[in-house]
mmCIF file of C-alpha atoms in Angstrom:
data_model
loop_
_atom_site.group_PDB
_atom_site.id
_atom_site.type_symbol
_atom_site.label_atom_id
_atom_site.label_comp_id
_atom_site.label_asym_id
_atom_site.label_seq_id
_atom_site.Cartn_x
_atom_site.Cartn_y
_atom_site.Cartn_z
ATOM 1 C CA UNK A 872 90.468 52.636 34.044
ATOM 2 C CA UNK A 873 90.552 49.074 35.391
ATOM 3 C CA UNK A 874 87.467 47.588 37.050
ATOM 4 C CA UNK A 875 85.981 48.389 39.435
ATOM 5 C CA UNK A 876 87.345 51.866 38.711
ATOM 6 C CA UNK A 877 85.626 54.351 36.437
ATOM 7 C CA UNK A 878 86.578 57.717 35.061
ATOM 8 C CA UNK A 879 85.795 60.380 37.635
ATOM 9 C CA UNK A 880 83.950 62.344 34.972
ATOM 10 C CA UNK A 881 83.668 65.821 33.543
ATOM 11 C CA UNK A 882 86.279 68.305 34.721
ATOM 12 C CA UNK A 883 88.738 65.679 35.916
ATOM 13 C CA UNK A 884 89.826 63.803 32.794
ATOM 14 C CA UNK A 885 92.194 60.905 33.101
ATOM 15 C CA UNK A 886 91.459 60.471 36.820
ATOM 16 C CA UNK A 887 90.314 57.029 37.816
ATOM 17 C CA UNK A 888 88.334 56.198 40.956
ATOM 18 C CA UNK A 889 85.924 53.543 42.228
ATOM 19 C CA UNK A 890 82.180 54.076 41.738
ATOM 20 C CA UNK A 891 79.634 52.258 43.927
ATOM 21 C CA UNK A 892 77.757 50.470 41.155
ATOM 22 C CA UNK A 893 76.516 47.378 42.989
ATOM 23 C CA UNK A 894 75.615 46.518 46.583
ATOM 24 C CA UNK A 895 75.217 43.108 48.195
ATOM 25 C CA UNK A 896 73.333 41.323 49.582
ATOM 26 C CA UNK A 897 70.072 41.990 47.738
ATOM 27 C CA UNK A 898 67.527 43.526 50.202
ATOM 28 C CA UNK A 899 64.936 40.995 49.042
ATOM 29 C CA UNK A 900 67.074 38.240 50.605
ATOM 30 C CA UNK A 901 66.824 39.446 54.206
ATOM 31 C CA UNK A 902 64.517 41.035 56.763
ATOM 32 C CA UNK A 903 65.309 43.873 59.134
ATOM 33 C CA UNK A 904 68.319 46.194 58.939
ATOM 34 C CA UNK A 905 71.580 44.792 57.549
ATOM 35 C CA UNK A 906 74.929 46.034 56.264
ATOM 36 C CA UNK A 907 75.476 46.051 52.514
ATOM 37 C CA UNK A 908 78.898 46.152 50.888
ATOM 38 C CA UNK A 909 79.528 47.805 47.505
ATOM 39 C CA UNK A 910 81.815 46.731 44.729
ATOM 40 C CA UNK A 911 84.214 49.374 46.094
ATOM 41 C CA UNK A 912 84.090 47.790 49.593
ATOM 42 C CA UNK A 913 82.114 50.709 51.002
ATOM 43 C CA UNK A 914 79.338 49.840 53.468
ATOM 44 C CA UNK A 915 75.869 51.126 54.298
ATOM 45 C CA UNK A 916 72.876 49.996 56.397
ATOM 46 C CA UNK A 917 69.728 49.121 54.466
ATOM 47 C CA UNK A 918 66.363 47.674 55.514
ATOM 48 C CA UNK A 919 65.575 44.340 53.889
ATOM 49 C CA UNK A 920 62.335 43.810 52.001
ATOM 50 C CA UNK A 921 61.850 40.124 52.819
ATOM 51 C CA UNK A 922 58.437 39.701 54.451
ATOM 52 C CA UNK A 923 58.147 36.864 56.956
ATOM 53 C CA UNK A 924 55.176 34.534 56.703
ATOM 54 C CA UNK A 925 52.432 34.389 59.301
ATOM 55 C CA UNK A 926 53.801 32.503 62.264
ATOM 56 C CA UNK A 927 57.353 33.712 61.598
ATOM 57 C CA UNK A 928 59.429 36.566 62.963
ATOM 58 C CA UNK A 929 62.624 38.274 61.848
ATOM 59 C CA UNK A 930 65.717 37.232 63.789
ATOM 60 C CA UNK A 931 69.295 38.054 62.741
ATOM 61 C CA UNK A 932 67.964 39.063 59.313
ATOM 62 C CA UNK A 933 66.260 35.730 58.618
ATOM 63 C CA UNK A 934 62.670 34.564 59.104
ATOM 64 C CA UNK A 935 62.270 32.001 61.876
ATOM 65 C CA UNK A 936 59.185 30.324 63.275
ATOM 66 C CA UNK A 937 57.513 32.007 66.238
ATOM 67 C CA UNK A 938 57.126 29.966 69.395
ATOM 68 C CA UNK A 939 53.503 29.412 70.442
ATOM 69 C CA UNK A 940 52.408 30.635 73.846
ATOM 70 C CA UNK A 941 48.702 29.943 74.359
ATOM 71 C CA UNK A 942 46.506 32.254 76.413
ATOM 72 C CA UNK A 943 42.780 32.906 76.495
ATOM 73 C CA UNK A 944 42.098 36.306 74.906
ATOM 74 C CA UNK A 945 38.325 36.609 74.572
ATOM 75 C CA UNK A 946 35.073 34.763 74.007
ATOM 76 C CA UNK A 947 31.517 35.338 72.893
ATOM 77 C CA UNK A 948 28.761 32.913 73.786
ATOM 78 C CA UNK A 949 25.315 32.168 72.423
ATOM 79 C CA UNK A 950 22.843 34.962 73.144
ATOM 80 C CA UNK A 951 25.451 37.608 74.019
ATOM 81 C CA UNK A 952 24.290 40.778 72.300
ATOM 82 C CA UNK A 953 21.986 38.656 70.171
ATOM 83 C CA UNK A 954 24.663 36.255 68.908
ATOM 84 C CA UNK A 955 23.392 33.014 67.344
ATOM 85 C CA UNK A 956 26.044 30.531 68.446
ATOM 86 C CA UNK A 957 24.079 27.478 69.521
ATOM 87 C CA UNK A 958 26.092 24.586 68.149
ATOM 88 C CA UNK A 959 28.849 26.852 66.794
ATOM 89 C CA UNK A 960 30.436 24.481 64.275
ATOM 90 C CA UNK A 961 32.680 26.297 61.811
ATOM 91 C CA UNK A 962 34.489 29.634 61.581
ATOM 92 C CA UNK A 963 36.014 31.605 58.711
ATOM 93 C CA UNK A 964 37.713 34.951 59.298
ATOM 94 C CA UNK A 965 37.817 37.734 56.718
ATOM 95 C CA UNK A 966 39.020 41.214 57.630
ATOM 96 C CA UNK A 967 37.609 42.339 60.967
ATOM 97 C CA UNK A 968 34.870 39.729 61.035
ATOM 98 C CA UNK A 969 34.455 36.101 62.020
ATOM 99 C CA UNK A 970 31.723 34.198 60.202
ATOM 100 C CA UNK A 971 30.345 31.263 62.164
ATOM 101 C CA UNK A 972 28.134 28.436 60.921
ATOM 102 C CA UNK A 973 25.854 27.625 63.861
ATOM 103 C CA UNK A 974 24.574 24.069 63.449
ATOM 104 C CA UNK A 975 21.772 24.141 66.029
ATOM 105 C CA UNK A 976 20.671 27.745 65.428
ATOM 106 C CA UNK A 977 20.459 27.029 61.669
ATOM 107 C CA UNK A 978 22.190 30.342 61.072
ATOM 108 C CA UNK A 979 25.210 32.291 59.916
ATOM 109 C CA UNK A 980 26.510 34.487 62.732
ATOM 110 C CA UNK A 981 28.823 37.469 62.093
ATOM 111 C CA UNK A 982 31.132 38.700 64.849
ATOM 112 C CA UNK A 983 33.319 41.804 64.982
ATOM 113 C CA UNK A 984 36.831 40.751 66.029
ATOM 114 C CA UNK A 985 38.648 44.059 65.454
ATOM 115 C CA UNK A 986 39.423 43.799 69.170
ATOM 116 C CA UNK A 987 40.093 40.082 69.731
ATOM 117 C CA UNK A 988 39.660 40.446 73.481
ATOM 118 C CA UNK A 989 36.065 41.647 73.124
ATOM 119 C CA UNK A 990 34.385 39.936 70.148
ATOM 120 C CA UNK A 991 30.902 41.353 69.563
ATOM 121 C CA UNK A 992 27.787 40.333 67.669
ATOM 122 C CA UNK A 993 27.224 42.333 64.471
ATOM 123 C CA UNK A 994 24.608 40.509 62.445
ATOM 124 C CA UNK A 995 23.166 37.129 61.544
ATOM 125 C CA UNK A 996 20.990 35.334 59.038
ATOM 126 C CA UNK A 997 18.760 32.449 60.051
ATOM 127 C CA UNK A 998 17.226 29.682 58.011
ATOM 128 C CA UNK A 999 14.236 30.868 55.993
ATOM 129 C CA UNK A 1000 15.050 34.577 56.194
ATOM 130 C CA UNK A 1001 14.575 35.936 52.698
ATOM 131 C CA UNK A 1002 14.634 32.377 51.398
ATOM 132 C CA UNK A 1003 17.944 31.378 53.022
ATOM 133 C CA UNK A 1004 18.610 27.627 53.171
ATOM 134 C CA UNK A 1005 20.554 27.181 56.400
ATOM 135 C CA UNK A 1006 19.463 23.955 58.045
ATOM 136 C CA UNK A 1007 22.415 22.534 59.986
ATOM 137 C CA UNK A 1008 25.207 24.520 58.319
ATOM 138 C CA UNK A 1009 28.557 22.717 58.615
ATOM 139 C CA UNK A 1010 30.990 24.963 56.775
ATOM 140 C CA UNK A 1011 31.358 28.563 55.635
ATOM 141 C CA UNK A 1012 33.855 30.203 53.280
ATOM 142 C CA UNK A 1013 33.973 33.963 52.674
ATOM 143 C CA UNK A 1014 35.227 35.438 49.400
ATOM 144 C CA UNK A 1015 34.758 39.107 48.579
ATOM 145 C CA UNK A 1016 31.269 40.260 49.517
ATOM 146 C CA UNK A 1017 29.825 36.767 49.763
ATOM 147 C CA UNK A 1018 29.657 33.959 52.277
ATOM 148 C CA UNK A 1019 29.246 30.467 50.874
ATOM 149 C CA UNK A 1020 27.628 28.085 53.346
ATOM 150 C CA UNK A 1021 27.461 24.295 53.178
ATOM 151 C CA UNK A 1022 23.966 23.610 54.538
ATOM 152 C CA UNK A 1023 24.052 19.954 55.477
ATOM 153 C CA UNK A 1024 20.399 19.661 56.441
ATOM 154 C CA UNK A 1025 19.238 21.627 53.395
ATOM 155 C CA UNK A 1026 21.413 19.643 50.966
ATOM 156 C CA UNK A 1027 22.295 23.032 49.507
ATOM 157 C CA UNK A 1028 24.983 25.604 48.910
ATOM 158 C CA UNK A 1029 23.670 28.876 50.314
ATOM 159 C CA UNK A 1030 25.138 32.180 49.076
ATOM 160 C CA UNK A 1031 24.841 35.243 51.315
ATOM 161 C CA UNK A 1032 25.721 38.883 50.659
ATOM 162 C CA UNK A 1033 27.821 40.078 53.594
ATOM 163 C CA UNK A 1034 28.879 43.469 52.211
ATOM 164 C CA UNK A 1035 26.966 44.907 55.171
ATOM 165 C CA UNK A 1036 27.875 42.585 58.051
ATOM 166 C CA UNK A 1037 25.094 44.030 60.183
ATOM 167 C CA UNK A 1038 22.489 42.973 57.636
ATOM 168 C CA UNK A 1039 23.527 39.854 55.681
ATOM 169 C CA UNK A 1040 21.048 38.889 52.971
ATOM 170 C CA UNK A 1041 20.166 35.761 51.032
ATOM 171 C CA UNK A 1042 21.349 35.951 47.431
ATOM 172 C CA UNK A 1043 20.747 32.480 46.048
ATOM 173 C CA UNK A 1044 21.176 28.777 46.625
ATOM 174 C CA UNK A 1045 21.612 25.583 44.681
ATOM 175 C CA UNK A 1046 20.188 22.316 45.962
ATOM 176 C CA UNK A 1047 20.983 18.681 45.440
ATOM 177 C CA UNK A 1048 20.003 17.518 41.956
ATOM 178 C CA UNK A 1049 19.702 20.986 40.409
ATOM 179 C CA UNK A 1050 21.372 20.750 37.013
ATOM 180 C CA UNK A 1051 23.037 17.556 38.164
ATOM 181 C CA UNK A 1052 24.595 18.992 41.326
ATOM 182 C CA UNK A 1053 25.642 16.362 43.884
ATOM 183 C CA UNK A 1054 24.917 18.020 47.227
ATOM 184 C CA UNK A 1055 23.334 15.294 49.323
ATOM 185 C CA UNK A 1056 24.931 15.632 52.741
ATOM 186 C CA UNK A 1057 27.013 18.667 51.745
ATOM 187 C CA UNK A 1058 29.759 18.841 54.352
ATOM 188 C CA UNK A 1059 32.285 21.494 53.324
ATOM 189 C CA UNK A 1060 32.930 24.227 50.777
ATOM 190 C CA UNK A 1061 36.085 25.980 49.578
ATOM 191 C CA UNK A 1062 36.072 28.823 47.032
ATOM 192 C CA UNK A 1063 38.839 29.413 44.490
ATOM 193 C CA UNK A 1064 38.270 31.964 41.732
ATOM 194 C CA UNK A 1065 34.938 31.384 40.020
ATOM 195 C CA UNK A 1066 34.350 27.969 41.526
ATOM 196 C CA UNK A 1067 33.090 26.463 44.746
ATOM 197 C CA UNK A 1068 34.476 23.017 45.537
ATOM 198 C CA UNK A 1069 32.227 20.907 47.729
ATOM 199 C CA UNK A 1070 32.609 17.604 49.552
ATOM 200 C CA UNK A 1071 29.283 15.786 49.896
ATOM 201 C CA UNK A 1072 29.307 13.012 52.464
ATOM 202 C CA UNK A 1073 26.131 11.250 51.286
ATOM 203 C CA UNK A 1074 26.601 11.842 47.562
ATOM 204 C CA UNK A 1075 30.129 10.402 47.991
ATOM 205 C CA UNK A 1076 31.473 13.086 45.690
ATOM 206 C CA UNK A 1077 33.431 16.194 44.939
ATOM 207 C CA UNK A 1078 31.031 18.714 43.386
ATOM 208 C CA UNK A 1079 32.150 21.828 41.482
ATOM 209 C CA UNK A 1080 29.834 24.847 41.208
ATOM 210 C CA UNK A 1081 30.333 27.913 39.007
ATOM 211 C CA UNK A 1082 29.770 30.974 41.213
ATOM 212 C CA UNK A 1083 30.940 33.680 38.796
ATOM 213 C CA UNK A 1084 27.371 34.975 39.087
ATOM 214 C CA UNK A 1085 26.491 34.553 42.780
ATOM 215 C CA UNK A 1086 22.835 35.099 41.968
ATOM 216 C CA UNK A 1087 22.810 32.037 39.738
ATOM 217 C CA UNK A 1088 25.220 29.290 40.815
ATOM 218 C CA UNK A 1089 25.399 26.384 38.372
ATOM 219 C CA UNK A 1090 26.694 22.828 38.378
ATOM 220 C CA UNK A 1091 29.914 22.469 36.352
ATOM 221 C CA UNK A 1092 31.306 19.048 37.100
ATOM 222 C CA UNK A 1093 31.695 16.325 39.694
ATOM 223 C CA UNK A 1094 33.466 13.080 40.468
ATOM 224 C CA UNK A 1095 31.938 10.275 42.507
ATOM 225 C CA UNK A 1096 33.253 7.381 44.524
ATOM 226 C CA UNK A 1097 34.777 4.722 42.283
ATOM 227 C CA UNK A 1098 35.160 6.924 39.219
ATOM 228 C CA UNK A 1099 38.599 6.155 37.810
ATOM 229 C CA UNK A 1100 39.548 4.625 41.148
ATOM 230 C CA UNK A 1101 38.544 7.610 43.280
ATOM 231 C CA UNK A 1102 37.962 6.963 46.983
ATOM 232 C CA UNK A 1103 35.127 9.331 47.878
ATOM 233 C CA UNK A 1104 32.839 7.247 50.056
ATOM 234 C CA UNK A 1105 31.808 9.606 52.821
ATOM 235 C CA UNK A 1106 33.674 12.579 51.318
ATOM 236 C CA UNK A 1107 33.911 14.894 54.291
ATOM 237 C CA UNK A 1108 36.232 17.872 53.773
ATOM 238 C CA UNK A 1109 38.062 19.356 50.797
ATOM 239 C CA UNK A 1110 41.187 21.493 50.455
ATOM 240 C CA UNK A 1111 42.453 23.110 47.247
ATOM 241 C CA UNK A 1112 46.068 23.685 46.233
ATOM 242 C CA UNK A 1113 46.974 24.575 42.668
ATOM 243 C CA UNK A 1114 45.373 22.177 40.194
ATOM 244 C CA UNK A 1115 44.466 19.626 42.842
ATOM 245 C CA UNK A 1116 41.658 18.995 45.281
ATOM 246 C CA UNK A 1117 42.451 16.965 48.382
ATOM 247 C CA UNK A 1118 39.450 15.194 49.879
ATOM 248 C CA UNK A 1119 39.330 13.208 53.093
ATOM 249 C CA UNK A 1120 36.908 10.302 52.756
ATOM 250 C CA UNK A 1121 35.726 9.389 56.185
ATOM 251 C CA UNK A 1122 33.781 6.161 55.734
ATOM 252 C CA UNK A 1123 35.450 4.229 52.926
ATOM 253 C CA UNK A 1124 32.664 1.704 52.485
ATOM 254 C CA UNK A 1125 32.968 -0.112 55.827
ATOM 255 C CA UNK A 1126 32.676 2.921 58.063
ATOM 256 C CA UNK A 1127 35.882 1.895 59.790
ATOM 257 C CA UNK A 1128 38.583 3.029 57.371
ATOM 258 C CA UNK A 1129 39.445 6.145 55.423
ATOM 259 C CA UNK A 1130 41.537 7.750 52.737
ATOM 260 C CA UNK A 1131 43.022 10.917 51.327
ATOM 261 C CA UNK A 1132 41.896 11.264 47.702
ATOM 262 C CA UNK A 1133 43.692 13.557 45.241
ATOM 263 C CA UNK A 1134 41.784 14.940 42.244
ATOM 264 C CA UNK A 1135 42.962 16.941 39.237
ATOM 265 C CA UNK A 1136 40.664 19.969 38.874
ATOM 266 C CA UNK A 1137 42.504 21.797 36.081
ATOM 267 C CA UNK A 1138 39.354 21.212 34.026
ATOM 268 C CA UNK A 1139 36.474 21.912 36.446
ATOM 269 C CA UNK A 1140 34.013 20.294 34.068
ATOM 270 C CA UNK A 1141 35.920 17.021 34.208
ATOM 271 C CA UNK A 1142 37.692 16.432 37.540
ATOM 272 C CA UNK A 1143 39.748 13.231 37.493
ATOM 273 C CA UNK A 1144 41.279 10.869 40.025
ATOM 274 C CA UNK A 1145 45.058 11.240 40.354
ATOM 275 C CA UNK A 1146 46.129 9.434 43.507
ATOM 276 C CA UNK A 1147 45.105 8.197 46.920
ATOM 277 C CA UNK A 1148 46.417 6.841 50.179
ATOM 278 C CA UNK A 1149 44.244 4.638 52.376
ATOM 279 C CA UNK A 1150 44.297 3.736 56.056
ATOM 280 C CA UNK A 1151 47.217 1.483 56.883
ATOM 281 C CA UNK A 1152 49.091 2.085 53.648
ATOM 282 C CA UNK A 1153 52.746 2.525 54.562
ATOM 283 C CA UNK A 1154 51.666 3.036 58.158
ATOM 284 C CA UNK A 1155 49.193 5.853 57.437
ATOM 285 C CA UNK A 1156 46.795 6.594 60.301
ATOM 286 C CA UNK A 1157 43.656 7.430 58.370
ATOM 287 C CA UNK A 1158 40.779 5.805 60.205
ATOM 288 C CA UNK A 1159 37.862 8.207 59.788
ATOM 289 C CA UNK A 1160 39.833 11.278 58.639
ATOM 290 C CA UNK A 1161 37.745 14.442 58.911
ATOM 291 C CA UNK A 1162 39.942 17.371 57.851
ATOM 292 C CA UNK A 1163 43.090 18.113 55.868
ATOM 293 C CA UNK A 1164 45.325 21.165 55.577
ATOM 294 C CA UNK A 1165 47.753 21.507 52.661
ATOM 295 C CA UNK A 1166 51.065 23.334 52.844
ATOM 296 C CA UNK A 1167 53.926 22.852 50.427
ATOM 297 C CA UNK A 1168 54.649 19.188 49.844
ATOM 298 C CA UNK A 1169 52.614 17.941 52.790
ATOM 299 C CA UNK A 1170 49.019 17.175 53.686
ATOM 300 C CA UNK A 1171 48.247 17.352 57.397
ATOM 301 C CA UNK A 1172 45.250 15.199 58.265
ATOM 302 C CA UNK A 1173 43.138 15.145 61.418
ATOM 303 C CA UNK A 1174 42.247 11.468 61.806
ATOM 304 C CA UNK A 1175 39.256 11.246 64.108
ATOM 305 C CA UNK A 1176 39.160 7.552 64.973
ATOM 306 C CA UNK A 1177 42.926 7.123 64.683
ATOM 307 C CA UNK A 1178 43.108 9.906 67.274
ATOM 308 C CA UNK A 1179 46.052 11.264 65.387
ATOM 309 C CA UNK A 1180 47.753 13.828 63.208
ATOM 310 C CA UNK A 1181 48.803 12.079 60.003
ATOM 311 C CA UNK A 1182 51.400 13.736 57.731
ATOM 312 C CA UNK A 1183 51.509 12.748 54.062
ATOM 313 C CA UNK A 1184 54.009 13.654 51.351
ATOM 314 C CA UNK A 1185 52.086 14.882 48.301
ATOM 315 C CA UNK A 1186 55.026 16.110 46.203
ATOM 316 C CA UNK A 1187 53.939 13.457 43.693
ATOM 317 C CA UNK A 1188 50.124 13.718 43.690
ATOM 318 C CA UNK A 1189 49.863 10.366 41.926
ATOM 319 C CA UNK A 1190 51.751 8.636 44.713
ATOM 320 C CA UNK A 1191 51.108 10.188 48.145
ATOM 321 C CA UNK A 1192 53.121 8.543 50.924
ATOM 322 C CA UNK A 1193 53.009 8.356 54.707
ATOM 323 C CA UNK A 1194 55.719 10.476 56.341
ATOM 324 C CA UNK A 1195 54.929 10.646 60.034
ATOM 325 C CA UNK A 1196 52.199 10.763 62.650
ATOM 326 C CA UNK A 1197 51.501 11.390 66.310
ATOM 327 C CA UNK A 1198 48.690 9.856 68.330
ATOM 328 C CA UNK A 1199 46.678 10.897 71.348
ATOM 329 C CA UNK A 1200 48.711 10.741 74.543
ATOM 330 C CA UNK A 1201 52.119 10.598 72.878
ATOM 331 C CA UNK A 1202 54.314 12.972 74.838
ATOM 332 C CA UNK A 1203 51.174 14.483 76.315
ATOM 333 C CA UNK A 1204 49.424 15.203 72.980
ATOM 334 C CA UNK A 1205 45.681 15.872 73.278
ATOM 335 C CA UNK A 1206 44.360 14.327 70.066
ATOM 336 C CA UNK A 1207 41.394 12.227 71.153
ATOM 337 C CA UNK A 1208 38.884 12.230 68.278
ATOM 338 C CA UNK A 1209 40.972 14.777 66.335
ATOM 339 C CA UNK A 1210 38.761 16.869 64.074
ATOM 340 C CA UNK A 1211 40.641 19.929 62.751
ATOM 341 C CA UNK A 1212 44.161 21.114 61.928
ATOM 342 C CA UNK A 1213 45.774 24.353 60.784
ATOM 343 C CA UNK A 1214 49.509 24.816 60.181
ATOM 344 C CA UNK A 1215 51.465 28.005 60.919
ATOM 345 C CA UNK A 1216 55.249 28.101 60.842
ATOM 346 C CA UNK A 1217 56.686 24.956 62.404
ATOM 347 C CA UNK A 1218 53.501 24.114 64.275
ATOM 348 C CA UNK A 1219 50.178 22.350 63.717
ATOM 349 C CA UNK A 1220 47.244 23.618 65.781
ATOM 350 C CA UNK A 1221 44.578 20.963 66.373
ATOM 351 C CA UNK A 1222 41.274 20.308 68.070
ATOM 352 C CA UNK A 1223 39.444 17.127 69.011
ATOM 353 C CA UNK A 1224 35.936 16.192 70.033
ATOM 354 C CA UNK A 1225 36.738 14.926 73.523
ATOM 355 C CA UNK A 1226 39.908 16.562 74.880
ATOM 356 C CA UNK A 1227 38.290 20.004 75.103
ATOM 357 C CA UNK A 1228 41.586 21.646 74.149
ATOM 358 C CA UNK A 1229 43.664 23.394 71.537
ATOM 359 C CA UNK A 1230 46.698 21.169 70.916
ATOM 360 C CA UNK A 1231 49.972 22.336 69.354
ATOM 361 C CA UNK A 1232 52.291 19.904 67.552
ATOM 362 C CA UNK A 1233 55.853 20.700 66.462
ATOM 363 C CA UNK A 1234 56.141 19.611 62.820
ATOM 364 C CA UNK A 1235 59.587 21.028 62.022
ATOM 365 C CA UNK A 1236 60.513 17.413 61.291
ATOM 366 C CA UNK A 1237 57.467 16.001 59.475
ATOM 367 C CA UNK A 1238 58.730 12.455 60.011
ATOM 368 C CA UNK A 1239 58.725 12.895 63.779
ATOM 369 C CA UNK A 1240 56.036 15.346 64.973
ATOM 370 C CA UNK A 1241 56.041 16.031 68.711
ATOM 371 C CA UNK A 1242 53.686 17.511 71.287
ATOM 372 C CA UNK A 1243 54.614 21.102 72.099
ATOM 373 C CA UNK A 1244 51.875 22.622 74.253
ATOM 374 C CA UNK A 1245 48.108 22.822 74.726
ATOM 375 C CA UNK A 1246 45.352 24.944 76.235
ATOM 376 C CA UNK A 1247 42.453 23.169 77.899
ATOM 377 C CA UNK A 1248 38.882 24.197 78.627
ATOM 378 C CA UNK A 1249 38.598 26.542 81.590
ATOM 379 C CA UNK A 1250 42.250 27.607 81.628
ATOM 380 C CA UNK A 1251 42.234 31.368 82.061
ATOM 381 C CA UNK A 1252 38.548 31.389 81.146
ATOM 382 C CA UNK A 1253 38.886 29.537 77.820
ATOM 383 C CA UNK A 1254 35.652 28.028 76.480
ATOM 384 C CA UNK A 1255 36.739 24.889 74.629
ATOM 385 C CA UNK A 1256 33.964 22.356 75.119
ATOM 386 C CA UNK A 1257 33.939 20.155 72.008
ATOM 387 C CA UNK A 1258 35.983 22.478 69.786
ATOM 388 C CA UNK A 1259 35.280 21.808 66.117
ATOM 389 C CA UNK A 1260 37.177 24.264 63.891
ATOM 390 C CA UNK A 1261 40.103 26.686 63.912
ATOM 391 C CA UNK A 1262 40.946 29.781 61.886
ATOM 392 C CA UNK A 1263 44.276 31.524 62.489
ATOM 393 C CA UNK A 1264 45.008 35.166 61.652
ATOM 394 C CA UNK A 1265 48.158 36.870 62.893
ATOM 395 C CA UNK A 1266 48.696 36.152 66.578
ATOM 396 C CA UNK A 1267 45.216 34.776 67.233
ATOM 397 C CA UNK A 1268 43.351 31.510 66.786
ATOM 398 C CA UNK A 1269 39.567 31.612 66.508
ATOM 399 C CA UNK A 1270 37.995 28.358 67.676
ATOM 400 C CA UNK A 1271 34.365 27.258 67.522
ATOM 401 C CA UNK A 1272 33.227 25.546 70.703
ATOM 402 C CA UNK A 1273 30.230 23.468 69.667
ATOM 403 C CA UNK A 1274 29.606 22.158 73.165
ATOM 404 C CA UNK A 1275 30.119 25.584 74.691
ATOM 405 C CA UNK A 1276 27.997 27.407 72.083
ATOM 406 C CA UNK A 1277 30.785 29.924 71.702
ATOM 407 C CA UNK A 1278 33.526 31.453 69.631
ATOM 408 C CA UNK A 1279 36.761 31.300 71.645
ATOM 409 C CA UNK A 1280 39.703 33.602 70.840
ATOM 410 C CA UNK A 1281 43.166 32.397 71.829
ATOM 411 C CA UNK A 1282 46.383 34.380 71.608
ATOM 412 C CA UNK A 1283 48.889 31.938 70.176
ATOM 413 C CA UNK A 1284 51.972 34.144 69.745
ATOM 414 C CA UNK A 1285 53.320 36.980 71.861
#
């Protein structure tokens, strides 16, 4: 038989016919239902196995970015049902719960968000309870059964067991100087595997803590401002991607500049400077940068005093370069004192200290970001007074409102 024919088989010798041996396209290359064609030109309908990313939807068998439509969904304020949200500063979402670092309450607050329209208080842990070190917490990261809290006023990393959200308990902590740990002015924490990566604004450092045993966290390594050329003066926030840590340094000696510092962390005991980009370099708007979000080849930076979103190409970590930016007021963008950014699909979601809004920037062309839409305080009941952090899950953004002492829930996609 000549291809694509095959022998028809037992009982019909010497009869040739086509056998459907292969079908294209591969289901992993498309989403939704599509028509496949066999090597014999027969057709069939098959459901693709391609899963669209968060912020995308399936359209004509390909994944395309969803279009943001912002509406107030729900809110919980300080005191509601016992919630400790005075000075709500930072939020991390894991499963059905939002974990909020409350700066003024000196507490970790846990909120049930299984119904985003009616967030409810579940449990909390305040400074001193069971030995917890939670003075002025500025960041929280949840991994498994534990919440890791950057306690700025305690100069400590606090570890909390949250396996029972209604009754979180102190597990352990590590303070500045313990075993060499650099935690003076601890400002943010990110957990990857067995390590916690910490930016310390007063220690001017990236600190790495081994948390494989949450009951006994230990100092592993660190890198300080100036080491090998590292720019870590006023190290404020850290993001991790692969073998690299990206740290925004807010002060940069004079208190009026800033930088994005890139550090190789493949050996946690010996983190090393790889590259940097400073304010003004190639047009970079990095005056007092306070947060960075990494996706693919780009770092998206909230530049507080530049009042801007700065986009940096990090495809070569040794040589980061300015790509594009957008400043407060451009096309209606609300970026005054920008302080946080999260990227989903073709859009960057941002907050700022003074606009009292959630701002959305179209970043489909990183070289030319544009204002897309925004939601301001009071619109539809939204509580967005001095919003300070964002966490996005599915169709919802969870925003801490430090001035409103609240956790605001915004539906961002229909």
